[in-house]
mmCIF file of C-alpha atoms in Angstrom:
data_model
loop_
_atom_site.group_PDB
_atom_site.id
_atom_site.type_symbol
_atom_site.label_atom_id
_atom_site.label_comp_id
_atom_site.label_asym_id
_atom_site.label_seq_id
_atom_site.Cartn_x
_atom_site.Cartn_y
_atom_site.Cartn_z
ATOM 1 C CA MET Z 691 -21.042 31.384 2.684
ATOM 2 C CA VAL Z 692 -23.030 28.613 0.686
ATOM 3 C CA GLU Z 693 -19.955 27.122 -0.881
ATOM 4 C CA GLU Z 694 -18.713 27.194 2.522
ATOM 5 C CA MET Z 695 -20.732 25.479 4.139
ATOM 6 C CA SER Z 696 -21.395 22.611 1.140
ATOM 7 C CA ALA Z 697 -17.675 21.673 1.448
ATOM 8 C CA LEU Z 698 -17.752 21.775 5.288
ATOM 9 C CA THR Z 699 -15.568 18.783 6.655
ATOM 10 C CA ILE Z 700 -15.106 17.778 10.434
ATOM 11 C CA ARG Z 701 -13.122 15.203 11.448
ATOM 12 C CA THR Z 702 -10.739 13.933 14.580
ATOM 13 C CA ALA Z 703 -7.487 16.010 14.974
ATOM 14 C CA THR Z 704 -4.150 13.948 15.158
ATOM 15 C CA THR Z 705 -1.073 16.056 16.160
ATOM 16 C CA GLU Z 706 -0.261 16.891 12.805
ATOM 17 C CA ASP Z 707 -2.955 20.061 13.181
ATOM 18 C CA ALA Z 708 -1.300 21.567 15.950
ATOM 19 C CA GLN Z 709 0.456 24.742 14.096
ATOM 20 C CA ALA Z 710 -3.813 25.009 11.724
ATOM 21 C CA VAL Z 711 -5.391 24.770 15.520
ATOM 22 C CA ALA Z 712 -3.161 26.954 17.277
ATOM 23 C CA ARG Z 713 -4.061 29.471 14.101
ATOM 24 C CA VAL Z 714 -7.494 28.606 14.514
ATOM 25 C CA HIS Z 715 -7.378 29.668 18.377
ATOM 26 C CA VAL Z 716 -5.557 32.843 18.100
ATOM 27 C CA ALA Z 717 -7.632 34.461 16.314
ATOM 28 C CA SER Z 718 -10.234 33.691 18.064
ATOM 29 C CA TRP Z 719 -9.652 34.943 20.494
ATOM 30 C CA ARG Z 720 -8.176 38.236 18.572
ATOM 31 C CA GLY Z 721 -11.512 38.418 17.468
ATOM 32 C CA ALA Z 722 -14.026 36.914 20.136
ATOM 33 C CA TYR Z 723 -12.577 38.680 22.870
ATOM 34 C CA ALA Z 724 -11.674 42.412 21.649
ATOM 35 C CA GLY Z 725 -13.243 44.409 24.000
ATOM 36 C CA ILE Z 726 -13.328 41.129 27.277
ATOM 37 C CA VAL Z 727 -9.607 40.452 27.094
ATOM 38 C CA PRO Z 728 -7.141 43.495 27.922
ATOM 39 C CA ASP Z 729 -5.910 44.362 24.135
ATOM 40 C CA GLU Z 730 -2.284 44.256 25.570
ATOM 41 C CA VAL Z 731 -3.689 40.427 26.809
ATOM 42 C CA LEU Z 732 -4.451 39.189 23.144
ATOM 43 C CA ALA Z 733 -1.361 41.307 21.562
ATOM 44 C CA THR Z 734 1.198 39.034 22.949
ATOM 45 C CA LEU Z 735 -1.131 35.749 21.804
ATOM 46 C CA ASP Z 736 1.497 32.747 19.961
ATOM 47 C CA VAL Z 737 0.747 30.702 17.371
ATOM 48 C CA ASP Z 738 4.351 29.602 17.579
ATOM 49 C CA ALA Z 739 3.804 28.923 21.570
ATOM 50 C CA ARG Z 740 0.398 28.038 21.216
ATOM 51 C CA GLU Z 741 2.165 24.844 18.764
ATOM 52 C CA GLN Z 742 3.490 22.991 21.179
ATOM 53 C CA ARG Z 743 0.806 22.811 23.833
ATOM 54 C CA TRP Z 744 -1.748 21.795 20.668
ATOM 55 C CA HIS Z 745 0.700 19.413 20.123
ATOM 56 C CA ASP Z 746 0.641 18.389 23.242
ATOM 57 C CA ASN Z 747 -3.063 18.496 24.563
ATOM 58 C CA LEU Z 748 -3.538 16.295 20.478
ATOM 59 C CA ALA Z 749 -1.283 13.511 21.439
ATOM 60 C CA ASP Z 750 -4.160 13.137 25.113
ATOM 61 C CA THR Z 751 -6.033 10.664 24.666
ATOM 62 C CA THR Z 752 -8.447 11.470 27.140
ATOM 63 C CA VAL Z 753 -9.681 14.940 25.783
ATOM 64 C CA HIS Z 754 -11.067 14.507 21.695
ATOM 65 C CA THR Z 755 -10.419 17.448 19.412
ATOM 66 C CA TRP Z 756 -12.276 17.862 16.291
ATOM 67 C CA VAL Z 757 -11.547 20.294 13.504
ATOM 68 C CA ALA Z 758 -13.281 22.421 11.108
ATOM 69 C CA GLU Z 759 -12.734 22.417 7.617
ATOM 70 C CA VAL Z 760 -13.640 23.844 4.438
ATOM 71 C CA ALA Z 761 -10.299 23.139 1.029
ATOM 72 C CA ASP Z 762 -8.906 21.508 3.288
ATOM 73 C CA ARG Z 763 -8.342 24.505 5.631
ATOM 74 C CA ALA Z 764 -8.839 23.854 9.292
ATOM 75 C CA ILE Z 765 -11.390 26.898 9.823
ATOM 76 C CA GLY Z 766 -12.541 26.112 13.616
ATOM 77 C CA PHE Z 767 -12.021 23.522 16.383
ATOM 78 C CA ALA Z 768 -14.195 22.185 19.376
ATOM 79 C CA THR Z 769 -12.202 20.371 22.157
ATOM 80 C CA LEU Z 770 -14.226 17.490 24.864
ATOM 81 C CA GLY Z 771 -12.515 15.759 27.136
ATOM 82 C CA PRO Z 772 -13.394 14.647 31.040
ATOM 83 C CA ALA Z 773 -15.191 17.658 33.794
ATOM 84 C CA ARG Z 774 -11.700 19.392 35.633
ATOM 85 C CA ASP Z 775 -14.907 21.339 39.023
ATOM 86 C CA GLU Z 776 -14.112 20.404 41.862
ATOM 87 C CA ASP Z 777 -17.714 18.980 41.590
ATOM 88 C CA ALA Z 778 -17.630 16.916 38.903
ATOM 89 C CA ASP Z 779 -18.504 13.236 38.931
ATOM 90 C CA ASP Z 780 -17.366 10.734 37.163
ATOM 91 C CA GLY Z 781 -18.381 10.093 33.776
ATOM 92 C CA ASP Z 782 -19.290 13.891 33.442
ATOM 93 C CA LEU Z 783 -17.452 15.566 30.500
ATOM 94 C CA GLU Z 784 -16.701 19.475 29.681
ATOM 95 C CA LEU Z 785 -16.097 21.220 26.419
ATOM 96 C CA TYR Z 786 -12.993 22.896 27.131
ATOM 97 C CA ALA Z 787 -13.292 25.003 23.896
ATOM 98 C CA ILE Z 788 -14.962 25.853 20.665
ATOM 99 C CA TYR Z 789 -13.578 28.262 18.068
ATOM 100 C CA LEU Z 790 -13.913 29.617 14.354
ATOM 101 C CA SER Z 791 -11.478 31.700 12.547
ATOM 102 C CA PRO Z 792 -13.716 34.964 13.008
ATOM 103 C CA GLU Z 793 -13.198 35.087 8.674
ATOM 104 C CA SER Z 794 -15.745 31.688 9.373
ATOM 105 C CA TRP Z 795 -18.274 33.013 12.143
ATOM 106 C CA GLY Z 796 -22.376 32.444 10.469
ATOM 107 C CA THR Z 797 -21.201 29.794 8.589
ATOM 108 C CA GLY Z 798 -22.800 26.989 10.263
ATOM 109 C CA ALA Z 799 -19.068 25.948 10.506
ATOM 110 C CA ALA Z 800 -19.409 26.377 15.177
ATOM 111 C CA ARG Z 801 -23.429 24.317 14.965
ATOM 112 C CA GLU Z 802 -21.611 21.355 12.618
ATOM 113 C CA LEU Z 803 -19.039 20.885 16.073
ATOM 114 C CA MET Z 804 -21.096 21.407 18.314
ATOM 115 C CA ARG Z 805 -23.452 18.824 16.745
ATOM 116 C CA THR Z 806 -20.535 16.917 16.325
ATOM 117 C CA LEU Z 807 -19.304 17.285 19.747
ATOM 118 C CA LEU Z 808 -22.841 16.150 21.264
ATOM 119 C CA ALA Z 809 -23.629 12.881 19.370
ATOM 120 C CA GLU Z 810 -20.461 11.609 21.498
ATOM 121 C CA VAL Z 811 -21.687 13.141 24.975
ATOM 122 C CA PRO Z 812 -23.728 10.339 26.232
ATOM 123 C CA ALA Z 813 -27.578 9.951 27.282
ATOM 124 C CA ALA Z 814 -26.626 10.340 30.952
ATOM 125 C CA ALA Z 815 -24.153 12.773 31.101
ATOM 126 C CA ARG Z 816 -23.826 15.960 32.576
ATOM 127 C CA LEU Z 817 -21.489 18.457 30.037
ATOM 128 C CA THR Z 818 -20.059 21.678 31.345
ATOM 129 C CA LEU Z 819 -17.987 24.031 30.094
ATOM 130 C CA TRP Z 820 -16.916 27.717 30.981
ATOM 131 C CA VAL Z 821 -17.650 31.178 28.891
ATOM 132 C CA PHE Z 822 -16.644 34.960 29.586
ATOM 133 C CA ALA Z 823 -19.670 36.538 31.639
ATOM 134 C CA ASP Z 824 -19.470 39.044 29.031
ATOM 135 C CA ASN Z 825 -18.758 37.073 25.647
ATOM 136 C CA ASP Z 826 -23.005 37.756 24.766
ATOM 137 C CA ARG Z 827 -22.636 36.022 20.864
ATOM 138 C CA ALA Z 828 -20.578 32.418 22.499
ATOM 139 C CA ARG Z 829 -23.323 32.702 25.985
ATOM 140 C CA HIS Z 830 -26.407 33.118 22.822
ATOM 141 C CA PHE Z 831 -24.965 29.699 21.393
ATOM 142 C CA TYR Z 832 -24.863 27.414 24.142
ATOM 143 C CA LYS Z 833 -28.004 28.537 24.951
ATOM 144 C CA ARG Z 834 -29.385 27.150 21.694
ATOM 145 C CA HIS Z 835 -27.591 24.234 21.677
ATOM 146 C CA GLY Z 836 -29.035 23.128 25.491
ATOM 147 C CA LEU Z 837 -27.029 24.806 27.948
ATOM 148 C CA ALA Z 838 -27.691 26.740 30.804
ATOM 149 C CA PRO Z 839 -25.561 28.851 33.399
ATOM 150 C CA ASP Z 840 -25.754 27.099 36.816
ATOM 151 C CA GLY Z 841 -24.807 29.870 38.827
ATOM 152 C CA VAL Z 842 -21.275 29.122 39.962
ATOM 153 C CA GLU Z 843 -19.043 32.095 38.136
ATOM 154 C CA ARG Z 844 -15.547 31.812 38.831
ATOM 155 C CA LEU Z 845 -13.074 35.227 38.315
ATOM 156 C CA GLU Z 846 -10.062 34.269 35.847
ATOM 157 C CA GLU Z 847 -7.265 36.862 35.638
ATOM 158 C CA PHE Z 848 -5.558 37.640 32.148
ATOM 159 C CA GLY Z 849 -2.911 40.653 32.377
ATOM 160 C CA GLY Z 850 -3.713 42.183 35.880
ATOM 161 C CA THR Z 851 -7.851 41.872 34.123
ATOM 162 C CA HIS Z 852 -9.698 39.853 36.413
ATOM 163 C CA LEU Z 853 -12.675 38.308 34.323
ATOM 164 C CA THR Z 854 -15.667 36.650 35.760
ATOM 165 C CA GLU Z 855 -16.703 33.446 33.700
ATOM 166 C CA VAL Z 856 -19.890 31.868 34.341
ATOM 167 C CA ARG Z 857 -20.149 27.851 34.063
ATOM 168 C CA TYR Z 858 -22.757 26.523 32.215
ATOM 169 C CA VAL Z 859 -23.918 22.811 32.238
ATOM 170 C CA ARG Z 860 -26.024 20.730 29.850
ATOM 171 C CA THR Z 861 -27.094 17.187 31.968
ATOM 172 C CA GLY Z 862 -28.214 14.149 31.105
ATOM 173 C CA ALA Z 863 -31.411 12.186 31.066
#
């Protein structure tokens, strides 16, 4: 693990990273959400289908995505953009996604991705994100980075199962 951290690179993603980001996204969902999202939903996740969506997302100039790499191989990514909630104000930002390949969990790469992302958030800006209520690992990670639940929850449907998501917020100075 120490070798990985010494070789970690974080850079802005381009459309050429779509397949690598899709691969990490699918692997991370399958690892992180086992026991939270229905198994049949996780089994249907497809890298090729996600690749096209990620190509389009990475071409969107209103959104910024960073890729974490070790030895020129993508192991994680984080995406930041304008907040999409109905109660969002101009200038509010949202962490749309932060994912690491399961084999890279616990290496410090997610912490470095989060630090990189947070450095881009203006001091006065409000930052929001949504996390599954049952995702204790992620909730602890966000708390360590200064975010906290603000009491807003929503239900999302995955494969006929409704899952609760909790909104976390970091309010600017």
